Amino acid sequence: MRPEAAEPPGGLERFVSPGKGRGLRALRRFGVGELLFSCPAYAAVLTVSERGSHCDGCFARKDGLSKCGRCKQAFYCNVECQKEDWPMHKLECASMCAFGQNWNPSETVRLTARILAKQVNCNGFTIEDEELSHLGSAIFPDVALMNHSCCPNVIVTYKGTLAEIRAVKEIEPGEEIFSSYIDLLYPTEDRNDRLKDSYFFICDCRECITKEKDKDKLEICKLNDPPSAETVKGMIKYARNVIEEFRRAKHYKSPAELLEICELSLDKMGAVFEDSNVYMLHMMYQAMGVCLYVQDWEGALRYGQKIIRPYSKHYPSYSLNVASMWLKLGRLYMALNNRTAGVKALKRAIAIMEVAHGKDHPYISEIKKELEDH
Ligand SMILES: C[S@@+](CC[C@H](N)C(=O)[O-])C[C@H]1O[C@@H](n2cnc3c(N)ncnc32)[C@H](O)[C@@H]1O
Ligand SMILES: [Zn+2]
Ligand SMILES: [Zn+2]
Ligand SMILES: [Zn+2]
């Protein structure tokens, strides 16, 4: 992604203006008062003294703006403006909470942070370990040259801060190299919402065109009296909301409260969705994460066992998400002294990782050692 527009606005063209670098010139007549073009801000930040009288999102001047519930220092027209601004405001919200009125960086610092954050969201990479725990963020200029596909032919893994790109499909001469920028669990519409928000494009890969996996990903309960289209639509909306609610709640709710969100939503969605439905899987995955966090190994294992089969079906054949799920399961079985199941699961993880990470990756040596030690 580049901040400048790929195409000049209609009736205009980009050209090299001698001695002035790039310029814009008219391709047709424009009358006095006619709009030549308009351009939304790439990044913007409301000045501190106007806080509360203008919307932090759209800059509209208005009475009765509503406050950000967390920091109480950002003001919005409505939920839409707040949602739109959240990717930027979240850079500041936590420190505004912590420092209150003392939080006072200059406008340039704030704007720079926003511009960099956008660039980093689009061109940056998050480094994760073998269980997909977040290790950090980094910029890899060459890796960032790869475009995205939901049926990628390579996977990016890390050895420390070194990024490695390995083929997970045969690649013929002349074929473009595609990695995936996003979690491929979700159906086409959700994936493209994500791509649009963070990378500013819509994907036209085979999976996005055929939507082949969407039906399985959104599996509905097989009942004698199946739920209506309306009910299903409502439940999908509920699922997306609860996913967002949970994402936020993670920062301030207790493990018990978080588990309750998972269980309540699984109960509610279970009336319409099969267990293999990706929204069910999403909440089970979150629940498993909470169980791991509070060291409830049995609880984590129960969720993991329900997740793994549908996971393997929804993801491509070589997937780090599937590998890490086998790995977590294997380690849980081992910790709970079910060696047979543990060995089987760890071997499934290794089979994927030998392709994605390469046979000599330290993670694989570690797992092989775990197999021997038990
Ligand atoms: C990490 S860069 C990839 C390299 C980029 N094409 C470039 O010229 O620098 C990410 C950007 O590439 C573009 N891009 C990547 N995959 C794409 C795809 N499948 N369809 C359309 N645009 C894509 C989007 O503009 C995205 O924000
Ligand atoms: Zn607004
Ligand atoms: Zn806030
Ligand atoms: Zn796609």
PDB file of C-alpha atoms in Angstrom, residues 1-155:
ATOM      1  CA  MET A   1       0.000   0.000   0.000  1.00  0.00           C
ATOM      2  CA  ARG A   2       1.182   3.466  -0.788  1.00  0.00           C
ATOM      3  CA  PRO A   3      -0.190   6.685   0.629  1.00  0.00           C
ATOM      4  CA  GLU A   4      -0.484   8.309  -2.814  1.00  0.00           C
ATOM      5  CA  ALA A   5      -3.419   7.302  -5.017  1.00  0.00           C
ATOM      6  CA  ALA A   6      -2.584   4.727  -7.698  1.00  0.00           C
ATOM      7  CA  GLU A   7      -4.674   6.535 -10.328  1.00  0.00           C
ATOM      8  CA  PRO A   8      -5.025  10.299 -10.580  1.00  0.00           C
ATOM      9  CA  PRO A   9      -8.592  11.593 -10.151  1.00  0.00           C
ATOM     10  CA  GLY A  10     -10.798  11.801 -13.270  1.00  0.00           C
ATOM     11  CA  GLY A  11      -9.945  14.403 -15.867  1.00  0.00           C
ATOM     12  CA  LEU A  12      -6.460  14.778 -14.465  1.00  0.00           C
ATOM     13  CA  GLU A  13      -3.160  13.054 -15.016  1.00  0.00           C
ATOM     14  CA  ARG A  14       0.065  12.723 -13.172  1.00  0.00           C
ATOM     15  CA  PHE A  15       3.126  13.930 -15.038  1.00  0.00           C
ATOM     16  CA  VAL A  16       6.650  15.047 -14.421  1.00  0.00           C
ATOM     17  CA  SER A  17       6.733  18.794 -14.189  1.00  0.00           C
ATOM     18  CA  PRO A  18      10.156  19.905 -15.409  1.00  0.00           C
ATOM     19  CA  GLY A  19      12.225  20.971 -12.435  1.00  0.00           C
ATOM     20  CA  LYS A  20       9.328  20.441 -10.049  1.00  0.00           C
ATOM     21  CA  GLY A  21       9.152  16.674  -9.766  1.00  0.00           C
ATOM     22  CA  ARG A  22       5.738  15.047 -10.105  1.00  0.00           C
ATOM     23  CA  GLY A  23       2.748  17.290 -10.827  1.00  0.00           C
ATOM     24  CA  LEU A  24      -0.890  17.011 -11.784  1.00  0.00           C
ATOM     25  CA  ARG A  25      -2.362  18.427 -14.991  1.00  0.00           C
ATOM     26  CA  ALA A  26      -5.838  18.802 -16.439  1.00  0.00           C
ATOM     27  CA  LEU A  27      -6.987  16.572 -19.278  1.00  0.00           C
ATOM     28  CA  ARG A  28     -10.124  18.605 -19.815  1.00  0.00           C
ATOM     29  CA  ARG A  29     -11.590  22.016 -19.168  1.00  0.00           C
ATOM     30  CA  PHE A  30     -12.733  22.764 -15.623  1.00  0.00           C
ATOM     31  CA  GLY A  31     -15.167  25.665 -15.132  1.00  0.00           C
ATOM     32  CA  VAL A  32     -14.799  28.281 -12.370  1.00  0.00           C
ATOM     33  CA  GLY A  33     -16.097  26.794  -9.133  1.00  0.00           C
ATOM     34  CA  GLU A  34     -15.990  23.205 -10.430  1.00  0.00           C
ATOM     35  CA  LEU A  35     -14.624  20.540  -8.141  1.00  0.00           C
ATOM     36  CA  LEU A  36     -11.348  19.150  -9.491  1.00  0.00           C
ATOM     37  CA  PHE A  37     -11.112  16.351  -6.961  1.00  0.00           C
ATOM     38  CA  SER A  38     -11.422  15.511  -3.308  1.00  0.00           C
ATOM     39  CA  CYS A  39      -9.236  13.330  -1.144  1.00  0.00           C
ATOM     40  CA  PRO A  40      -9.952  11.839   2.272  1.00  0.00           C
ATOM     41  CA  ALA A  41      -7.259  12.358   4.923  1.00  0.00           C
ATOM     42  CA  TYR A  42      -4.700   9.579   5.012  1.00  0.00           C
ATOM     43  CA  ALA A  43      -4.302  10.260   8.734  1.00  0.00           C
ATOM     44  CA  ALA A  44      -5.634  13.018  10.958  1.00  0.00           C
ATOM     45  CA  VAL A  45      -5.544  14.002  14.599  1.00  0.00           C
ATOM     46  CA  LEU A  46      -7.849  16.477  16.340  1.00  0.00           C
ATOM     47  CA  THR A  47      -6.077  19.177  18.313  1.00  0.00           C
ATOM     48  CA  VAL A  48      -6.369  18.863  22.089  1.00  0.00           C
ATOM     49  CA  SER A  49      -8.128  22.214  22.658  1.00  0.00           C
ATOM     50  CA  GLU A  50     -11.010  21.195  20.365  1.00  0.00           C
ATOM     51  CA  ARG A  51     -11.643  17.972  22.224  1.00  0.00           C
ATOM     52  CA  GLY A  52     -15.292  17.603  23.115  1.00  0.00           C
ATOM     53  CA  SER A  53     -16.554  20.211  20.657  1.00  0.00           C
ATOM     54  CA  HIS A  54     -15.530  18.321  17.501  1.00  0.00           C
ATOM     55  CA  CYS A  55     -15.740  14.622  16.699  1.00  0.00           C
ATOM     56  CA  ASP A  56     -12.314  12.977  17.029  1.00  0.00           C
ATOM     57  CA  GLY A  57     -13.231  10.812  14.040  1.00  0.00           C
ATOM     58  CA  CYS A  58     -14.810  13.051  11.374  1.00  0.00           C
ATOM     59  CA  PHE A  59     -14.016  16.509  12.867  1.00  0.00           C
ATOM     60  CA  ALA A  60     -17.723  17.528  12.706  1.00  0.00           C
ATOM     61  CA  ARG A  61     -18.561  20.346  15.146  1.00  0.00           C
ATOM     62  CA  LYS A  62     -21.466  19.237  17.301  1.00  0.00           C
ATOM     63  CA  ASP A  63     -23.040  19.463  20.748  1.00  0.00           C
ATOM     64  CA  GLY A  64     -23.599  16.358  22.809  1.00  0.00           C
ATOM     65  CA  LEU A  65     -20.808  14.177  21.439  1.00  0.00           C
ATOM     66  CA  SER A  66     -20.347  10.889  23.283  1.00  0.00           C
ATOM     67  CA  LYS A  67     -17.159   9.995  25.166  1.00  0.00           C
ATOM     68  CA  CYS A  68     -14.892   7.031  24.660  1.00  0.00           C
ATOM     69  CA  GLY A  69     -15.957   4.749  27.525  1.00  0.00           C
ATOM     70  CA  ARG A  70     -12.384   3.874  28.413  1.00  0.00           C
ATOM     71  CA  CYS A  71     -10.294   7.059  28.411  1.00  0.00           C
ATOM     72  CA  LYS A  72     -13.238   9.508  28.522  1.00  0.00           C
ATOM     73  CA  GLN A  73     -11.047  11.881  26.521  1.00  0.00           C
ATOM     74  CA  ALA A  74     -12.043  11.166  22.928  1.00  0.00           C
ATOM     75  CA  PHE A  75     -15.424  12.331  21.635  1.00  0.00           C
ATOM     76  CA  TYR A  76     -17.542  11.044  18.777  1.00  0.00           C
ATOM     77  CA  CYS A  77     -20.740  11.796  16.844  1.00  0.00           C
ATOM     78  CA  ASN A  78     -21.868   8.199  17.226  1.00  0.00           C
ATOM     79  CA  VAL A  79     -20.704   4.595  17.329  1.00  0.00           C
ATOM     80  CA  GLU A  80     -19.896   4.655  13.603  1.00  0.00           C
ATOM     81  CA  CYS A  81     -17.391   7.509  14.012  1.00  0.00           C
ATOM     82  CA  GLN A  82     -15.957   5.817  17.081  1.00  0.00           C
ATOM     83  CA  LYS A  83     -15.550   2.475  15.316  1.00  0.00           C
ATOM     84  CA  GLU A  84     -13.939   4.120  12.319  1.00  0.00           C
ATOM     85  CA  ASP A  85     -11.439   5.950  14.536  1.00  0.00           C
ATOM     86  CA  TRP A  86     -10.654   3.009  16.823  1.00  0.00           C
ATOM     87  CA  PRO A  87      -7.647   1.647  14.844  1.00  0.00           C
ATOM     88  CA  MET A  88      -6.026   5.052  15.377  1.00  0.00           C
ATOM     89  CA  HIS A  89      -7.452   5.936  18.780  1.00  0.00           C
ATOM     90  CA  LYS A  90      -6.381   2.607  20.241  1.00  0.00           C
ATOM     91  CA  LEU A  91      -2.788   3.792  19.806  1.00  0.00           C
ATOM     92  CA  GLU A  92      -3.521   6.459  22.391  1.00  0.00           C
ATOM     93  CA  CYS A  93      -6.484   5.292  24.472  1.00  0.00           C
ATOM     94  CA  ALA A  94      -4.499   3.226  26.992  1.00  0.00           C
ATOM     95  CA  SER A  95      -1.900   5.912  27.672  1.00  0.00           C
ATOM     96  CA  MET A  96      -4.652   8.531  27.901  1.00  0.00           C
ATOM     97  CA  CYS A  97      -6.241   6.354  30.583  1.00  0.00           C
ATOM     98  CA  ALA A  98      -2.946   5.922  32.411  1.00  0.00           C
ATOM     99  CA  PHE A  99      -1.735   9.531  32.284  1.00  0.00           C
ATOM    100  CA  GLY A 100      -5.043  11.414  32.229  1.00  0.00           C
ATOM    101  CA  GLN A 101      -4.594  15.156  31.765  1.00  0.00           C
ATOM    102  CA  ASN A 102      -0.799  14.725  31.918  1.00  0.00           C
ATOM    103  CA  TRP A 103      -0.797  12.861  28.631  1.00  0.00           C
ATOM    104  CA  ASN A 104       0.323  15.554  26.254  1.00  0.00           C
ATOM    105  CA  PRO A 105       2.432  14.597  23.216  1.00  0.00           C
ATOM    106  CA  SER A 106       2.642  17.162  20.387  1.00  0.00           C
ATOM    107  CA  GLU A 107       0.268  17.006  17.464  1.00  0.00           C
ATOM    108  CA  THR A 108       3.132  16.122  15.119  1.00  0.00           C
ATOM    109  CA  VAL A 109       4.159  13.215  17.304  1.00  0.00           C
ATOM    110  CA  ARG A 110       0.584  11.972  17.329  1.00  0.00           C
ATOM    111  CA  LEU A 111       0.164  12.377  13.573  1.00  0.00           C
ATOM    112  CA  THR A 112       3.496  10.694  12.891  1.00  0.00           C
ATOM    113  CA  ALA A 113       2.465   7.791  15.096  1.00  0.00           C
ATOM    114  CA  ARG A 114      -0.752   7.435  13.091  1.00  0.00           C
ATOM    115  CA  ILE A 115       1.013   7.514   9.738  1.00  0.00           C
ATOM    116  CA  LEU A 116       3.586   4.995  10.884  1.00  0.00           C
ATOM    117  CA  ALA A 117       0.899   2.805  12.425  1.00  0.00           C
ATOM    118  CA  LYS A 118      -0.931   2.717   9.090  1.00  0.00           C
ATOM    119  CA  GLN A 119       2.243   1.859   7.221  1.00  0.00           C
ATOM    120  CA  VAL A 120       3.146  -0.775   9.783  1.00  0.00           C
ATOM    121  CA  ASN A 121      -0.350  -2.298   9.753  1.00  0.00           C
ATOM    122  CA  CYS A 122      -0.078  -2.605   6.002  1.00  0.00           C
ATOM    123  CA  ASN A 123       3.585  -3.519   5.494  1.00  0.00           C
ATOM    124  CA  GLY A 124       4.580  -4.789   8.935  1.00  0.00           C
ATOM    125  CA  PHE A 125       4.688  -8.318  10.261  1.00  0.00           C
ATOM    126  CA  THR A 126       3.952  -9.767  13.637  1.00  0.00           C
ATOM    127  CA  ILE A 127       6.411 -12.418  14.753  1.00  0.00           C
ATOM    128  CA  GLU A 128       4.841 -15.367  16.529  1.00  0.00           C
ATOM    129  CA  ASP A 129       6.265 -18.465  18.173  1.00  0.00           C
ATOM    130  CA  GLU A 130       5.352 -22.058  17.344  1.00  0.00           C
ATOM    131  CA  GLU A 131       2.128 -21.848  19.380  1.00  0.00           C
ATOM    132  CA  LEU A 132       1.317 -18.536  17.675  1.00  0.00           C
ATOM    133  CA  SER A 133       1.972 -16.482  20.814  1.00  0.00           C
ATOM    134  CA  HIS A 134       2.909 -12.956  19.872  1.00  0.00           C
ATOM    135  CA  LEU A 135       6.637 -12.236  20.125  1.00  0.00           C
ATOM    136  CA  GLY A 136       6.864  -8.823  18.499  1.00  0.00           C
ATOM    137  CA  SER A 137       6.559  -6.747  15.336  1.00  0.00           C
ATOM    138  CA  ALA A 138       9.033  -6.139  12.535  1.00  0.00           C
ATOM    139  CA  ILE A 139       9.486  -4.719   9.061  1.00  0.00           C
ATOM    140  CA  PHE A 140      10.844  -7.016   6.345  1.00  0.00           C
ATOM    141  CA  PRO A 141      11.123  -4.993   3.132  1.00  0.00           C
ATOM    142  CA  ASP A 142      11.405  -8.004   0.797  1.00  0.00           C
ATOM    143  CA  VAL A 143       8.692 -10.021   2.491  1.00  0.00           C
ATOM    144  CA  ALA A 144       6.397  -7.006   2.138  1.00  0.00           C
ATOM    145  CA  LEU A 145       6.685  -7.304  -1.643  1.00  0.00           C
ATOM    146  CA  MET A 146       4.498 -10.378  -1.639  1.00  0.00           C
ATOM    147  CA  ASN A 147       0.849  -9.846  -2.373  1.00  0.00           C
ATOM    148  CA  HIS A 148      -1.903 -11.655  -0.558  1.00  0.00           C
ATOM    149  CA  SER A 149      -3.993 -14.662  -1.501  1.00  0.00           C
ATOM    150  CA  CYS A 150      -6.409 -16.715   0.614  1.00  0.00           C
ATOM    151  CA  CYS A 151      -4.927 -19.771  -1.156  1.00  0.00           C
ATOM    152  CA  PRO A 152      -1.283 -18.829  -0.582  1.00  0.00           C
ATOM    153  CA  ASN A 153       1.585 -20.752  -2.151  1.00  0.00           C
ATOM    154  CA  VAL A 154       4.088 -19.766   0.554  1.00  0.00           C
ATOM    155  CA  ILE A 155       4.181 -19.476   4.347  1.00  0.00           C
TER     156      ILE A 155
END
